[in-house]
Coordinates of C-alpha atoms and ligand atoms in Angstrom, one line a residue:
M1 CA 85.9 120.8 93.3
T2 CA 83.7 122.6 90.8
D3 CA 82.8 119.7 88.7
N4 CA 80.7 117.4 91.0
T5 CA 80.9 114.2 89.1
F6 CA 82.5 110.8 89.8
E7 CA 84.5 111.2 86.6
A8 CA 86.1 114.3 88.0
L9 CA 87.2 112.4 91.1
G10 CA 89.4 110.2 88.9
L11 CA 88.3 106.9 90.3
N12 CA 89.5 103.6 88.9
S13 CA 87.5 102.5 85.7
G14 CA 86.3 99.3 87.4
L15 CA 84.7 101.4 90.1
M16 CA 83.2 103.7 87.5
S17 CA 81.5 100.8 85.8
A18 CA 80.1 99.5 89.1
L19 CA 78.8 103.0 89.9
K20 CA 77.0 103.1 86.6
V21 CA 75.3 99.8 87.3
A22 CA 74.4 101.1 90.8
G23 CA 72.8 104.1 89.2
Y24 CA 74.8 106.7 91.1
D25 CA 74.7 109.9 89.0
K26 CA 76.8 112.1 91.1
P27 CA 78.7 112.0 94.5
T28 CA 76.7 112.9 97.6
P29 CA 78.2 115.9 99.6
I30 CA 80.2 113.7 101.9
Q31 CA 81.6 111.7 98.9
A32 CA 82.5 114.9 97.0
K33 CA 84.3 116.2 100.1
A34 CA 86.0 113.0 101.4
I35 CA 86.9 111.0 98.3
P36 CA 89.7 113.2 96.9
H37 CA 91.5 113.3 100.3
V38 CA 91.1 109.6 101.1
M39 CA 92.4 108.7 97.6
K40 CA 95.6 110.6 98.5
G41 CA 96.0 108.7 101.7
A42 CA 95.0 111.4 104.2
D43 CA 93.4 110.6 107.6
L44 CA 89.7 111.6 107.7
L45 CA 87.3 112.6 110.4
G46 CA 83.8 112.3 109.0
I47 CA 80.8 113.6 111.0
A48 CA 77.9 112.0 109.2
Q49 CA 75.2 109.4 109.7
T50 CA 73.8 106.6 107.7
G51 CA 71.8 107.8 104.7
T52 CA 74.4 110.4 103.7
G53 CA 76.3 108.0 101.4
K54 CA 79.2 107.7 103.9
T55 CA 79.8 104.0 103.1
A56 CA 80.7 104.8 99.5
A57 CA 82.6 107.9 100.7
F58 CA 85.2 105.6 102.3
A59 CA 84.7 102.3 100.3
L60 CA 85.3 103.9 96.9
P61 CA 88.6 105.6 97.6
I62 CA 89.8 102.6 99.6
L63 CA 89.1 100.3 96.7
H64 CA 90.8 102.8 94.4
R65 CA 93.9 102.9 96.6
L66 CA 94.1 99.1 97.0
A67 CA 93.8 98.7 93.2
E68 CA 96.5 101.3 92.6
N69 CA 98.9 99.4 94.7
R70 CA 97.9 95.8 94.2
V71 CA 99.7 93.3 96.4
A72 CA 98.6 89.8 97.3
P73 CA 97.6 89.8 101.0
K74 CA 99.6 87.5 103.2
P75 CA 97.7 84.6 104.8
R76 CA 95.6 85.6 107.9
T77 CA 96.1 89.3 107.2
T78 CA 93.9 92.0 105.8
R79 CA 95.0 95.1 103.9
C80 CA 92.0 97.1 105.1
L81 CA 90.1 96.7 108.3
V82 CA 86.6 98.3 108.9
L83 CA 85.2 98.1 112.4
S84 CA 81.5 98.3 112.7
P85 CA 79.3 98.2 115.8
T86 CA 76.6 95.8 114.7
R87 CA 76.3 92.7 112.5
E88 CA 73.7 94.3 110.3
L89 CA 75.9 97.2 109.6
A90 CA 79.0 95.1 109.1
T91 CA 77.1 93.0 106.5
Q92 CA 75.8 96.1 104.7
I93 CA 79.3 97.6 104.5
A94 CA 80.9 94.3 103.2
D95 CA 78.1 94.1 100.6
S96 CA 78.9 97.7 99.5
F97 CA 82.6 96.8 99.1
K98 CA 81.6 93.8 97.1
Q99 CA 79.2 95.8 95.0
Y100 CA 81.5 98.7 94.2
G101 CA 84.6 96.4 93.8
Q102 CA 82.8 93.8 91.7
H103 CA 85.3 94.3 88.8
L104 CA 88.4 94.5 90.9
G105 CA 88.7 90.9 92.1
F106 CA 89.4 91.7 95.8
R107 CA 88.8 89.3 98.6
V108 CA 86.2 90.8 101.1
A109 CA 85.0 89.1 104.3
V110 CA 82.8 90.0 107.2
V111 CA 83.1 88.6 110.7
F112 CA 80.8 89.0 113.7
G113 CA 79.7 86.9 116.6
G114 CA 76.8 84.4 116.9
V115 CA 77.9 82.3 114.0
K116 CA 80.5 79.6 113.6
Y117 CA 84.1 80.4 113.4
G118 CA 85.1 77.9 110.7
G119 CA 83.9 79.8 107.7
Q120 CA 85.4 83.1 108.9
E121 CA 88.7 81.3 109.7
R122 CA 88.8 79.8 106.2
A123 CA 88.2 83.2 104.6
M124 CA 91.0 84.8 106.6
Q125 CA 93.4 81.9 106.0
Q126 CA 93.9 83.0 102.4
G127 CA 94.5 86.6 103.3
L128 CA 92.0 89.4 102.6
D129 CA 91.9 92.8 100.9
I130 CA 89.0 94.0 103.0
L131 CA 87.7 92.7 106.3
V132 CA 84.6 94.2 107.9
A133 CA 84.3 93.2 111.5
A134 CA 82.4 93.7 114.8
P135 CA 84.8 94.2 117.6
G136 CA 84.1 91.2 119.9
R137 CA 84.6 88.5 117.3
L138 CA 87.5 90.3 115.8
L139 CA 89.3 90.2 119.1
D140 CA 88.6 86.4 119.4
H141 CA 90.2 85.9 116.0
I142 CA 93.2 87.9 117.0
Q143 CA 93.6 85.9 120.1
Q144 CA 93.2 82.6 118.3
K145 CA 95.9 83.9 115.9
T146 CA 93.6 83.3 113.0
L147 CA 94.1 87.0 112.1
D148 CA 97.2 89.2 112.3
L149 CA 96.7 93.0 111.9
S150 CA 100.3 93.9 111.7
S151 CA 100.3 94.6 108.0
T152 CA 96.9 96.5 107.8
E153 CA 97.3 99.5 105.6
I154 CA 93.9 101.2 106.1
F155 CA 91.8 101.3 109.3
V156 CA 88.1 102.5 109.3
L157 CA 86.2 103.1 112.5
D158 CA 82.5 103.5 111.6
E159 CA 79.7 104.7 113.8
A160 CA 82.1 105.6 116.6
D161 CA 79.4 107.1 118.8
Q162 CA 77.4 103.9 118.7
M163 CA 80.5 102.0 119.6
L164 CA 80.7 104.1 122.7
D165 CA 77.0 103.5 123.5
L166 CA 77.6 99.8 123.2
G167 CA 80.7 99.7 125.5
F168 CA 83.2 99.0 122.7
I169 CA 85.7 101.7 123.4
K170 CA 88.2 99.4 125.2
P171 CA 87.9 96.6 122.6
I172 CA 88.6 99.2 119.9
R173 CA 91.7 100.4 121.7
Q174 CA 92.8 96.7 121.9
V175 CA 92.3 96.3 118.2
V176 CA 94.2 99.5 117.5
S177 CA 97.1 98.3 119.6
R178 CA 97.5 95.5 117.1
L179 CA 97.7 97.7 114.0
P180 CA 100.9 99.0 112.6
A181 CA 101.9 102.6 113.4
R182 CA 102.0 103.5 109.8
R183 CA 98.5 103.3 108.4
Q184 CA 95.7 105.5 107.1
N185 CA 92.8 106.1 109.5
L186 CA 89.2 107.0 108.7
F187 CA 86.9 107.8 111.5
F188 CA 83.1 108.2 111.2
S189 CA 80.6 109.3 113.9
A190 CA 77.2 110.9 113.7
T191 CA 77.9 112.9 116.9
M192 CA 81.0 113.9 118.7
P193 CA 80.6 113.4 122.5
S194 CA 83.9 114.2 124.3
E195 CA 85.0 110.6 124.7
I196 CA 84.7 110.1 120.9
G197 CA 86.5 113.4 120.3
K198 CA 89.3 112.1 122.5
L199 CA 89.5 108.7 120.7
A200 CA 89.6 110.5 117.3
G201 CA 92.4 112.7 118.6
E202 CA 94.4 109.6 119.6
L203 CA 93.8 107.8 116.3
L204 CA 94.0 110.4 113.6
Q205 CA 97.0 112.3 112.3
D206 CA 96.3 115.7 110.7
P207 CA 92.8 114.6 109.6
I208 CA 90.7 116.2 107.0
K209 CA 87.4 117.0 108.7
V210 CA 84.2 116.6 106.8
Q211 CA 80.8 117.2 108.3
V212 CA 77.5 116.8 106.6
T213 CA 74.0 117.4 107.9
P214 CA 71.5 115.8 105.6
Q215 CA 68.5 116.5 107.8
A216 CA 67.2 119.7 106.4
T217 CA 66.9 118.6 102.8
T218 CA 65.6 115.1 103.8
V219 CA 63.0 116.5 106.2
E220 CA 61.8 118.9 103.5
R221 CA 60.8 116.1 101.3
I222 CA 58.8 114.3 104.0
K223 CA 55.1 115.0 104.5
Q224 CA 54.9 115.2 108.3
S225 CA 51.8 115.2 110.5
V226 CA 50.9 114.7 114.1
I227 CA 47.8 113.0 115.5
W228 CA 46.8 113.9 119.0
V229 CA 45.3 110.8 120.6
E230 CA 45.0 109.0 123.9
Q231 CA 48.0 106.6 124.7
G232 CA 45.5 103.7 124.9
R233 CA 44.0 104.4 121.5
K234 CA 47.3 104.6 119.6
R235 CA 47.3 101.0 118.7
A236 CA 43.8 101.1 117.2
L237 CA 44.7 104.3 115.3
L238 CA 47.8 102.6 114.0
T239 CA 45.8 99.6 112.7
E240 CA 43.3 102.0 111.1
L241 CA 46.1 103.7 109.2
F242 CA 46.7 100.4 107.4
S243 CA 43.3 100.4 105.8
D244 CA 45.1 102.8 103.4
P245 CA 46.7 100.5 100.8
S246 CA 49.5 103.1 100.1
Y247 CA 51.1 101.9 103.4
T248 CA 53.1 99.2 101.7
R249 CA 56.4 99.4 103.7
C250 CA 56.0 101.1 107.0
L251 CA 58.5 101.5 109.9
V252 CA 56.9 102.1 113.3
F253 CA 59.0 103.3 116.2
T254 CA 58.4 102.6 119.8
K255 CA 60.2 103.7 122.9
T256 CA 60.8 100.2 124.3
K257 CA 61.5 96.7 123.1
H258 CA 58.5 95.3 125.0
G259 CA 56.4 98.0 123.4
A260 CA 57.6 97.0 119.9
D261 CA 56.5 93.4 120.5
K262 CA 53.1 94.5 121.8
V263 CA 52.4 96.8 118.9
A264 CA 53.5 94.1 116.4
A265 CA 51.2 91.5 118.1
Y266 CA 48.3 93.9 118.1
L267 CA 48.7 94.7 114.4
E268 CA 48.8 91.0 113.6
A269 CA 45.6 90.5 115.6
G270 CA 44.1 93.3 113.5
G271 CA 45.1 91.5 110.3
V272 CA 48.2 93.6 109.4
E273 CA 51.4 91.6 108.6
A274 CA 53.9 93.0 111.2
G275 CA 57.2 92.0 112.8
A276 CA 59.3 93.5 115.5
I277 CA 63.0 94.1 115.5
H278 CA 64.9 94.9 118.7
G279 CA 67.8 93.8 120.9
N280 CA 65.9 91.0 122.6
K281 CA 65.4 89.2 119.3
S282 CA 68.0 86.6 118.3
Q283 CA 70.2 87.4 115.3
P284 CA 68.4 84.9 113.0
Q285 CA 65.0 86.4 114.1
R286 CA 66.2 89.9 113.3
E287 CA 67.5 88.9 109.9
R288 CA 64.4 87.1 109.0
A289 CA 62.1 90.0 110.0
L290 CA 64.3 92.4 108.1
E291 CA 64.3 90.1 105.0
A292 CA 60.5 89.7 105.2
F293 CA 60.1 93.5 105.4
K294 CA 62.5 94.0 102.5
N295 CA 60.7 91.5 100.2
G296 CA 57.3 92.8 101.1
K297 CA 56.0 89.8 103.2
L298 CA 55.7 92.2 106.2
R299 CA 54.0 95.6 105.6
V300 CA 55.2 96.8 109.0
L301 CA 58.4 96.6 111.0
V302 CA 58.1 97.8 114.5
A303 CA 61.5 98.9 115.8
T304 CA 63.3 100.6 118.6
D305 CA 65.8 103.4 117.7
I306 CA 69.0 101.4 118.3
A307 CA 67.7 98.3 116.4
A308 CA 66.7 100.5 113.4
R309 CA 70.0 102.3 113.3
G310 CA 72.1 101.3 110.3
I311 CA 69.4 99.3 108.7
D312 CA 69.2 100.4 105.1
V313 CA 65.8 99.6 103.5
D314 CA 64.8 101.5 100.4
K315 CA 61.3 102.6 99.6
V316 CA 59.9 102.9 103.1
T317 CA 56.6 104.6 102.3
H318 CA 55.7 105.7 105.9
V319 CA 57.4 106.2 109.2
V320 CA 55.1 106.2 112.2
N321 CA 56.3 107.4 115.6
F322 CA 54.1 105.4 117.9
E323 CA 55.8 107.3 120.7
L324 CA 57.9 110.4 120.2
P325 CA 61.6 110.0 121.0
Y326 CA 63.1 111.9 123.9
V327 CA 65.8 113.5 121.8
P328 CA 64.6 115.7 118.9
E329 CA 67.5 114.5 116.7
S330 CA 66.2 111.0 116.9
Y331 CA 63.0 112.2 115.3
V332 CA 65.0 113.4 112.3
H333 CA 66.9 110.1 112.1
R334 CA 63.6 108.2 112.3
I335 CA 61.7 110.0 109.7
G336 CA 64.8 110.0 107.5
R337 CA 64.1 106.3 106.9
T338 CA 61.5 107.3 104.4
A339 CA 62.1 109.6 101.4
R340 CA 65.5 108.0 100.7
A341 CA 67.2 108.4 97.4
G342 CA 65.0 111.3 96.3
E343 CA 61.7 109.4 96.9
K344 CA 58.7 111.0 98.7
G345 CA 57.8 109.9 102.1
T346 CA 55.3 110.4 104.9
A347 CA 55.9 110.6 108.6
I348 CA 53.1 110.5 111.2
S349 CA 53.6 111.0 114.9
F350 CA 51.1 109.9 117.6
V351 CA 51.2 112.3 120.5
A352 CA 49.5 111.7 123.8
G353 CA 49.2 114.3 126.5
D354 CA 52.6 114.3 128.1
E355 CA 54.4 114.1 124.7
M356 CA 53.3 117.6 123.8
K357 CA 56.5 118.9 125.3
L358 CA 58.6 116.5 123.2
L359 CA 56.7 117.7 120.1
K360 CA 57.5 121.3 120.9
D361 CA 61.2 120.4 121.2
I362 CA 61.1 118.7 117.8
E363 CA 59.4 121.6 116.2
K364 CA 62.1 123.9 117.6
V365 CA 65.0 121.8 116.4
T366 CA 63.5 121.2 112.9
R367 CA 62.3 124.8 112.7
Q368 CA 58.8 123.9 111.6
K369 CA 55.3 123.6 112.8
I370 CA 53.9 120.1 112.1
P371 CA 50.2 120.1 111.3
M372 CA 48.1 118.3 113.9
T373 CA 44.8 116.4 113.9
D374 CA 42.8 115.8 117.1
R375 CA 41.5 112.3 117.4
R376 CA 40.9 112.3 121.1
N377 CA 37.6 110.8 122.3
D378 CA 37.1 109.1 118.9
K379 CA 34.4 106.5 119.2
A380 CA 35.4 104.7 116.0
L381 CA 38.9 104.1 117.5
A382 CA 37.3 102.7 120.7
Q383 CA 35.2 100.3 118.6
L384 CA 38.1 99.2 116.5
D385 CA 40.1 98.6 119.6
A386 CA 37.4 96.5 121.2
S387 CA 37.0 94.3 118.1
I388 CA 40.8 93.8 117.7
M389 CA 41.0 92.9 121.4
A390 CA 38.3 90.3 120.9
A391 CA 40.1 88.9 117.9
G392 CA 43.4 88.9 119.9
V393 CA 41.8 87.0 122.7
A394 CA 40.3 84.5 120.3
A395 CA 43.7 84.0 118.7
K396 CA 45.6 84.1 122.0
A397 CA 47.7 81.1 120.9
T398 CA 49.2 83.1 118.1
L399 CA 50.2 86.0 120.3
P400 CA 53.8 86.3 121.6
E401 CA 54.4 84.1 124.6
R402 CA 54.8 85.9 127.8
E403 CA 57.9 85.2 129.9
P404 CA 57.3 82.5 132.5
R405 CA 56.2 83.7 135.9
K406 CA 58.4 83.2 138.9
G407 CA 58.4 79.5 139.9
E408 CA 57.2 78.2 136.5
G409 CA 59.3 75.2 135.4
E410 CA 62.0 75.3 132.8
G411 CA 60.1 72.6 130.8
N412 CA 57.1 74.7 130.4
R413 CA 59.3 77.7 129.5
G414 CA 61.1 75.6 126.9
R415 CA 57.9 74.5 125.4
N416 CA 56.6 78.1 125.2
R417 CA 59.8 79.3 123.8
R418 CA 59.9 76.5 121.2
R419 CA 56.4 77.3 120.1
N420 CA 57.3 81.0 119.9
E421 CA 60.3 80.2 117.7
L422 CA 58.0 78.6 115.2
R423 CA 55.6 81.5 115.1
P424 CA 55.8 83.5 111.9
S425 CA 56.0 86.7 113.9
G426 CA 59.0 85.3 115.7
G427 CA 60.8 86.2 112.5
G428 CA 59.5 84.6 109.3
Q429 CA 60.6 81.1 108.7
P430 CA 60.6 78.7 111.6
H431 CA 64.0 77.5 112.7
R432 CA 64.9 74.1 114.2
V433 CA 65.6 73.5 117.8
R434 CA 68.7 71.5 118.6
K435 CA 67.8 68.1 119.8
G436 CA 68.7 67.7 123.4
G437 CA 69.8 71.3 123.5
R438 CA 68.8 74.0 126.0
P439 CA 65.2 75.1 125.8
G440 CA 64.8 77.5 123.0
E441 CA 68.4 77.0 121.7
V442 CA 68.5 77.2 118.0
V443 CA 70.7 75.3 115.6
D444 CA 72.0 78.4 113.8
A445 CA 73.1 80.1 116.9
P446 CA 75.5 77.5 118.3
K447 CA 77.3 79.8 120.7
R448 CA 75.7 82.5 122.8
E449 CA 78.0 85.4 123.0
Y450 CA 78.1 89.1 123.3
D451 CA 75.5 90.7 121.1
P452 CA 75.7 94.4 120.7
M453 CA 72.1 94.6 119.8
A454 CA 71.0 92.6 122.9
S455 CA 71.4 95.6 125.1
E456 CA 69.9 98.8 123.9
R457 CA 71.9 100.9 126.3
P458 CA 74.0 99.0 128.8
K459 CA 74.2 100.9 132.0
T460 CA 77.7 99.8 132.8
P461 CA 79.6 98.7 129.7
R462 CA 81.3 95.6 130.6
E463 CA 85.0 95.3 129.8
P464 CA 86.0 92.2 127.9
K465 CA 87.0 89.2 130.0
V466 CA 90.7 88.6 129.4
R467 CA 91.6 85.1 128.6
E468 CA 95.1 83.8 128.2
P469 CA 97.2 85.4 126.9
A470 CA 96.4 89.0 127.6
P471 CA 95.6 91.6 126.3
V472 CA 92.8 90.5 124.1
G473 CA 89.7 88.7 125.1
E474 CA 86.0 88.2 124.5
I475 CA 82.9 89.5 126.0
K476 CA 80.1 87.2 127.0
R477 CA 76.8 88.4 128.1
R478 CA 73.4 86.9 128.2
P479 CA 70.9 89.1 126.3
R480 CA 68.5 90.7 128.7
R481 CA 64.9 89.7 128.5
P482 CA 62.0 92.0 128.8
S483 CA 60.6 91.9 132.3
N484 CA 57.1 91.1 131.2
G485 CA 57.6 90.4 127.6
G486 CA 54.5 89.2 125.9
K487 CA 51.7 89.9 128.3
G488 CA 50.0 90.6 125.1
F489 CA 47.6 93.5 125.3
G490 CA 45.2 92.0 127.8
K491 CA 46.3 94.5 130.4
A492 CA 46.6 97.5 128.3
K493 CA 45.4 100.7 130.0
Q494 CA 42.5 102.6 128.5
A495 CA 43.2 106.3 128.5
Ligands
AMP501 P1 74.9 105.2 103.5 O1 74.9 106.5 104.1 O2 76.3 104.7 103.1 O3 74.2 104.2 104.3 O4 74.1 105.2 102.1 C1 72.7 105.4 102.0 C2 72.2 105.0 100.7 O5 72.6 105.9 99.6 C3 72.6 103.6 100.2 O6 71.4 102.9 99.8 C4 73.5 103.8 99.0 O7 73.3 102.8 98.1 C5 73.0 105.2 98.5 N1 74.0 106.0 97.8 C6 75.3 106.2 98.2 N2 75.9 107.0 97.4 C7 75.0 107.4 96.4 C8 75.1 108.2 95.3 N3 76.2 108.9 95.0 N4 74.0 108.3 94.5 C9 72.9 107.7 94.8 N5 72.7 106.8 95.9 C10 73.8 106.7 96.7

């Protein structure tokens, strides 16, 4: 393709109008490479991550094909099925289909766990053109016979490597066993571990392979720096950064979920509007925190790698690595959250003694030397830390509740949890507690079920529990809680 324009791709005119409104001038590399083949019905193996424009790379040609061959979908069927590992991502993908297909009149729905079945069943009852689904709830619907995949024409598996991480490989195989043999398959993964390669080999027929590596260009647009500081001073340093008003929308990455909570609480005590997003937060809490971040009510979102993956927020001004990731590629993913869509961005990494080695690895992989400032033994940080600690102690009631100690009663725990649910940092708007329900149970999460975000990296991915009749079933797992979640920062070590 010499002429890199959407016009040259020959997309449906309705799609072209939507692209104009979206302000997309030209296809991204993965779009230019993939769209012509997918439009012709070929299978595709896309090695690409979020941020490359991969959603439009499959959504545009799928919408084009469905529009070329318009048929009314039969009740409880879908013409196209997209499998996505998380609810957030599934929702974003469905929104993209709706946005690009706004002039085509297609029926698009999204299904995932943690919400009531009724609305999803009603949407599928009429028949769908496009269904975006997380695997667990999809299998439930298949089993309940509220969805039949036997006439699905196009199957998309997105973020396959994350599916593997979350223990979804067997559920995916169960879904695939319900699809007709004759279909188009599109398979996307950021990395290709051997098990994912094997799955791709089973699913795809003579696929076109498209690989894009956006890192180099993205990384070049990001102003990167490193600050050498004691581990115990990082939180004060972080708070200090926010005295700069240009930090309007900042993502902070921590290694652990518990760490994310502690950093967010500390920032709040220091007067910076912050929220945390990770696998131990409920779905409504995550959605509220994300929404507050998007609409500017929160200046900071503190996240773990997995929780942040797939979250698409524009205009992130700064990314701060509170701790460096173990894998250099994660550094590139993290800082790629800023400088999206041609904007400029800043990435700052805090490095304490033992993280120097991680920094060296990152510099090797990204082939650059990141400028470093030394803020060790900085008295101003020590003072700031002491004053925020004092403010935090004074406002202890507003800090995240710790988990109950062994032997503490359920009643007390319920009260703490309820109070916690109503805290703004618990995720924005308070939500109601079901009268007579379990402590902490919330009205908008009527059924506790498998939540892919609840476990950052399950040690032994649990297979779905098979209900009658086999072979499909559902997975139920209680989200793990942090072992000492919310001890606040009273016990923080001084370096
Ligand atoms: P994705 O990799 O699908 O998560 O897309 C990342 C971001 O790029 C999204 O915010 C899209 O709206 C945006 N995007 C996708 N394709 C284009 C394009 N051709 N031009 C400009 N922005 C795009």
